[in-house]
CSV table of C-alpha atoms in Angstrom, one decimal:
chain,number,residue,atom,x,y,z
J,1,ASP,CA,-47.0,112.5,52.6
J,2,ILE,CA,-48.8,114.2,49.8
J,3,GLN,CA,-47.6,117.7,49.2
J,4,MET,CA,-50.2,120.3,48.1
J,5,THR,CA,-48.9,123.4,46.3
J,6,GLN,CA,-51.1,126.4,45.8
J,7,SER,CA,-50.6,129.3,43.6
J,8,PRO,CA,-50.5,132.2,43.7
J,9,SER,CA,-49.9,132.8,47.4
J,10,SER,CA,-51.7,136.1,47.1
J,11,VAL,CA,-53.8,137.9,44.5
J,12,SER,CA,-55.1,141.5,44.3
J,13,ALA,CA,-58.4,141.8,42.5
J,14,SER,CA,-61.3,144.1,42.2
J,15,VAL,CA,-65.0,143.5,42.9
J,16,GLY,CA,-66.4,141.8,39.8
J,17,ASP,CA,-63.2,140.2,38.7
J,18,ARG,CA,-62.8,136.6,37.9
J,19,VAL,CA,-60.3,134.9,40.2
J,20,THR,CA,-58.6,131.6,39.7
J,21,ILE,CA,-56.6,129.7,42.2
J,22,THR,CA,-54.7,126.5,41.4
J,23,CYS,CA,-53.7,123.6,43.6
J,24,ARG,CA,-51.3,120.8,42.6
J,25,ALA,CA,-50.9,117.5,44.4
J,26,SER,CA,-47.5,115.7,44.5
J,27,GLN,CA,-49.3,112.5,43.5
J,28,GLY,CA,-52.6,111.6,42.1
J,29,ILE,CA,-55.6,112.0,44.5
J,30,SER,CA,-58.4,111.3,42.1
J,31,SER,CA,-61.1,113.9,42.9
J,32,TYR,CA,-60.5,113.9,46.6
J,33,LEU,CA,-59.9,117.6,47.1
J,34,ALA,CA,-61.7,120.2,49.2
J,35,TRP,CA,-61.5,124.0,49.1
J,36,TYR,CA,-62.0,126.2,52.2
J,37,GLN,CA,-62.4,129.9,52.8
J,38,GLN,CA,-61.0,131.4,55.9
J,39,LYS,CA,-61.6,135.0,57.0
J,40,SER,CA,-59.3,136.6,59.6
J,41,GLY,CA,-59.9,135.3,63.1
J,42,ARG,CA,-62.5,132.8,61.9
J,43,ALA,CA,-62.7,129.1,61.3
J,44,PRO,CA,-62.4,127.7,57.8
J,45,LYS,CA,-65.6,127.2,55.8
J,46,LEU,CA,-66.1,124.4,53.4
J,47,LEU,CA,-66.8,125.7,49.8
J,48,ILE,CA,-66.1,122.8,47.5
J,49,TYR,CA,-65.7,119.0,48.1
J,50,ALA,CA,-64.9,116.1,45.8
J,51,ALA,CA,-63.1,118.7,43.6
J,52,SER,CA,-66.2,120.1,42.0
J,53,SER,CA,-69.2,119.7,44.3
J,54,LEU,CA,-70.6,122.9,45.8
J,55,GLN,CA,-71.2,122.8,49.5
J,56,SER,CA,-74.8,123.6,50.5
J,57,GLY,CA,-75.4,127.3,51.0
J,58,VAL,CA,-72.2,128.4,49.1
J,59,PRO,CA,-72.9,130.9,46.3
J,60,SER,CA,-72.8,129.6,42.7
J,61,ARG,CA,-70.0,132.0,41.8
J,62,PHE,CA,-67.7,129.6,43.4
J,63,SER,CA,-66.7,126.5,41.3
J,64,GLY,CA,-64.1,123.8,41.4
J,65,SER,CA,-62.6,121.6,38.8
J,66,GLY,CA,-59.8,119.1,38.2
J,67,SER,CA,-58.8,115.6,39.0
J,68,GLY,CA,-55.6,113.6,39.5
J,69,THR,CA,-53.0,116.2,40.5
J,70,ASP,CA,-54.2,119.5,39.2
J,71,PHE,CA,-57.2,121.4,40.6
J,72,THR,CA,-58.7,124.9,40.2
J,73,LEU,CA,-61.0,127.1,42.3
J,74,THR,CA,-62.7,129.8,40.4
J,75,ILE,CA,-64.7,132.8,41.7
J,76,SER,CA,-66.6,134.0,38.7
J,77,SER,CA,-67.4,137.5,39.9
J,78,LEU,CA,-65.6,138.6,43.1
J,79,GLN,CA,-67.8,140.1,45.8
J,80,PRO,CA,-66.7,142.2,48.8
J,81,GLU,CA,-67.4,139.3,51.2
J,82,ASP,CA,-65.0,137.0,49.2
J,83,PHE,CA,-61.8,138.8,50.4
J,84,ALA,CA,-60.3,136.0,52.5
J,85,THR,CA,-57.6,133.3,52.4
J,86,TYR,CA,-58.4,130.1,50.5
J,87,TYR,CA,-57.0,126.7,51.2
J,88,CYS,CA,-57.1,123.4,49.3
J,89,GLN,CA,-57.0,120.1,51.2
J,90,GLN,CA,-56.4,116.6,49.9
J,91,THR,CA,-59.0,114.2,51.4
J,92,ASP,CA,-57.5,111.0,49.9
J,93,ILE,CA,-55.2,109.6,52.5
J,94,PHE,CA,-53.8,110.4,55.9
J,95,PRO,CA,-52.0,112.5,56.8
J,96,LEU,CA,-54.5,115.0,55.4
J,97,THR,CA,-52.6,117.9,54.0
J,98,PHE,CA,-53.3,121.5,53.0
J,99,GLY,CA,-51.9,123.9,50.4
J,100,GLY,CA,-50.2,126.9,51.8
J,101,GLY,CA,-53.1,129.2,51.2
J,102,THR,CA,-54.0,132.0,48.7
J,103,LYS,CA,-54.9,135.4,50.1
J,104,VAL,CA,-57.3,137.3,48.0
J,105,GLU,CA,-56.9,141.0,48.6
J,106,ILE,CA,-58.6,144.2,47.5
J,107,LYS,CA,-56.9,146.0,44.6
H,1,GLU,CA,-77.8,122.8,62.5
H,2,ALA,CA,-74.5,121.3,63.8
H,3,GLN,CA,-72.5,123.3,66.3
H,4,LEU,CA,-69.1,122.7,67.7
H,5,VAL,CA,-67.7,124.6,70.7
H,6,GLU,CA,-64.1,124.2,71.9
H,7,SER,CA,-62.9,124.9,75.4
H,8,GLY,CA,-59.8,124.3,77.5
H,9,GLY,CA,-57.2,126.4,75.7
H,10,GLY,CA,-54.8,128.6,77.6
H,11,LEU,CA,-51.2,129.3,78.5
H,12,VAL,CA,-48.9,126.4,79.5
H,13,GLN,CA,-45.2,126.0,80.0
H,14,PRO,CA,-43.1,123.8,77.8
H,15,GLY,CA,-43.3,120.2,78.9
H,16,GLY,CA,-46.8,120.8,80.4
H,17,SER,CA,-50.2,119.3,79.5
H,18,LEU,CA,-53.6,120.6,78.5
H,19,ARG,CA,-56.8,119.0,77.5
H,20,LEU,CA,-59.1,120.5,74.9
H,21,SER,CA,-62.8,119.7,74.7
H,22,CYS,CA,-65.2,120.1,71.8
H,23,ALA,CA,-68.9,120.0,72.7
H,24,ALA,CA,-71.1,119.0,69.7
H,25,SER,CA,-74.8,119.5,69.1
H,26,GLY,CA,-77.3,119.5,66.3
H,27,PHE,CA,-76.3,116.2,64.8
H,28,THR,CA,-76.0,112.5,65.7
H,29,PHE,CA,-72.5,112.8,67.2
H,30,SER,CA,-71.7,109.0,67.3
H,31,SER,CA,-72.4,108.7,63.6
H,32,TYR,CA,-69.5,111.0,62.5
H,33,ALA,CA,-65.8,110.7,62.7
H,34,MET,CA,-64.2,113.9,64.1
H,35,SER,CA,-60.9,115.6,63.7
H,36,TRP,CA,-58.6,118.2,65.2
H,37,PHE,CA,-56.7,120.8,63.2
H,38,ARG,CA,-54.5,123.6,64.3
H,39,GLN,CA,-53.2,126.9,62.9
H,40,ALA,CA,-50.0,128.5,64.3
H,41,PRO,CA,-50.1,132.3,64.4
H,42,GLY,CA,-49.9,133.8,60.9
H,43,LYS,CA,-49.5,130.3,59.4
H,44,GLY,CA,-51.6,127.8,57.4
H,45,LEU,CA,-53.8,124.9,58.5
H,46,GLU,CA,-52.4,121.7,59.8
H,47,TRP,CA,-54.3,118.4,60.4
H,48,VAL,CA,-53.6,117.0,63.9
H,49,SER,CA,-55.7,113.9,64.5
H,50,VAL,CA,-58.9,112.0,63.7
H,51,ILE,CA,-61.1,109.5,65.5
H,52,GLY,CA,-63.9,107.3,64.2
H,53,GLY,CA,-67.5,107.5,65.3
H,54,SER,CA,-67.2,104.6,67.7
H,55,GLY,CA,-63.8,105.7,69.0
H,56,LEU,CA,-61.7,103.8,66.5
H,57,PRO,CA,-59.7,104.1,64.4
H,58,THR,CA,-57.5,107.0,65.4
H,59,PHE,CA,-54.7,108.6,63.4
H,60,TYR,CA,-52.2,111.3,64.3
H,61,ALA,CA,-49.9,113.6,62.5
H,62,ASP,CA,-46.2,112.7,63.0
H,63,SER,CA,-45.6,116.0,64.7
H,64,VAL,CA,-47.9,115.0,67.6
H,65,LYS,CA,-47.7,111.2,67.6
H,66,GLY,CA,-46.9,109.8,71.1
H,67,ARG,CA,-47.7,113.2,72.8
H,68,PHE,CA,-51.3,113.8,71.9
H,69,THR,CA,-54.3,111.5,72.4
H,70,ILE,CA,-57.7,112.0,70.8
H,71,SER,CA,-60.8,110.5,72.4
H,72,ARG,CA,-64.5,111.0,72.5
H,73,ASP,CA,-67.5,110.5,74.8
H,74,ASN,CA,-70.5,109.7,72.7
H,75,PHE,CA,-72.8,110.0,75.7
H,76,LYS,CA,-71.7,113.5,76.4
H,77,ASN,CA,-71.4,114.4,72.7
H,78,THR,CA,-67.9,115.6,73.4
H,79,LEU,CA,-64.5,115.3,71.6
H,80,TYR,CA,-61.2,115.6,73.4
H,81,LEU,CA,-57.6,116.2,72.7
H,82,GLN,CA,-55.2,115.4,75.5
H,83,MET,CA,-51.9,117.2,74.8
H,84,ASN,CA,-48.8,116.2,76.8
H,85,THR,CA,-45.2,117.2,76.7
H,86,LEU,CA,-46.1,120.4,75.0
H,87,ARG,CA,-43.6,122.3,72.9
H,88,VAL,CA,-43.3,126.0,71.9
H,89,GLU,CA,-44.1,124.9,68.4
H,90,ASP,CA,-47.5,123.5,69.5
H,91,THR,CA,-48.6,127.1,70.0
H,92,ALA,CA,-51.7,127.5,67.7
H,93,VAL,CA,-55.4,127.9,67.5
H,94,TYR,CA,-56.9,124.4,67.7
H,95,TYR,CA,-60.1,123.6,65.8
H,96,CYS,CA,-62.3,120.6,66.0
H,97,ALA,CA,-64.2,119.7,62.9
H,98,LYS,CA,-66.9,117.2,61.8
H,99,TYR,CA,-66.7,115.0,58.7
H,100,LYS,CA,-69.2,116.0,56.1
H,101,GLN,CA,-70.0,112.3,55.5
H,102,GLY,CA,-70.1,110.1,58.5
H,103,GLY,CA,-67.2,107.7,58.1
H,104,THR,CA,-65.2,109.0,55.2
H,105,ILE,CA,-62.8,111.9,54.9
H,106,ARG,CA,-63.4,112.0,51.1
H,107,GLU,CA,-66.0,114.9,51.3
H,108,GLY,CA,-64.0,117.1,53.7
H,109,PHE,CA,-65.2,118.8,56.9
H,110,ASP,CA,-68.4,120.8,56.9
H,111,TYR,CA,-68.6,122.2,60.4
H,112,TRP,CA,-65.8,123.7,62.5
H,113,GLY,CA,-65.6,125.0,66.0
H,114,GLN,CA,-64.6,128.6,66.7
H,115,GLY,CA,-61.1,127.6,67.8
H,116,ALA,CA,-59.2,127.4,71.1
H,117,LEU,CA,-55.9,129.2,71.5
H,118,VAL,CA,-53.1,127.2,73.1
H,119,THR,CA,-50.0,129.1,73.9
H,120,VAL,CA,-46.9,127.2,75.0
H,121,SER,CA,-44.4,129.6,76.6
H,122,SER,CA,-42.2,130.0,79.6
């Protein structure tokens, strides 16, 4: 199975800050990576697919980059509605696997 | 717009069975592979199973293989997860989700249900 390692596990940030979350795969997955946002008690929401493609309706302050084993999700200017937990997911092969999550909290 | 609504969750004793349903609307259900995920209380996301648009192929996580069965009824636009021999560690919120692109996992899952809580406890 492909292991996905996210860091940091949590980050405290202020509105307007730039936030970067990293995700590392235990083996190369080309660009087959998705990022999800999950708010407490809600279903995950697709933000980024194919490592860098922005899902329709998602604000442009979210961006993704990377290929192979190293990936990044960046929020360019954190907004109040962005405080949530973020997960990466490899979409290359079964079993599909997720990173452990990064909780973005208010500083 | 696509909508997915799960039902069938509840409390069950260890060793018991439960069937989850996921009613789909707003898209051509038979054209999309579908998947189940779960999230234990306070934990991260875990993939459970997937089924192709026609009902094949199916894949399972090792943690549920041989105990859970995924199926679908394309006439009723409904996805199912039959869960047998349930264990305490199966306690979780179960989500159904739709592939973003019909037959490939490569673009992730763009619509998710609201989740159904399954509690396995004596």
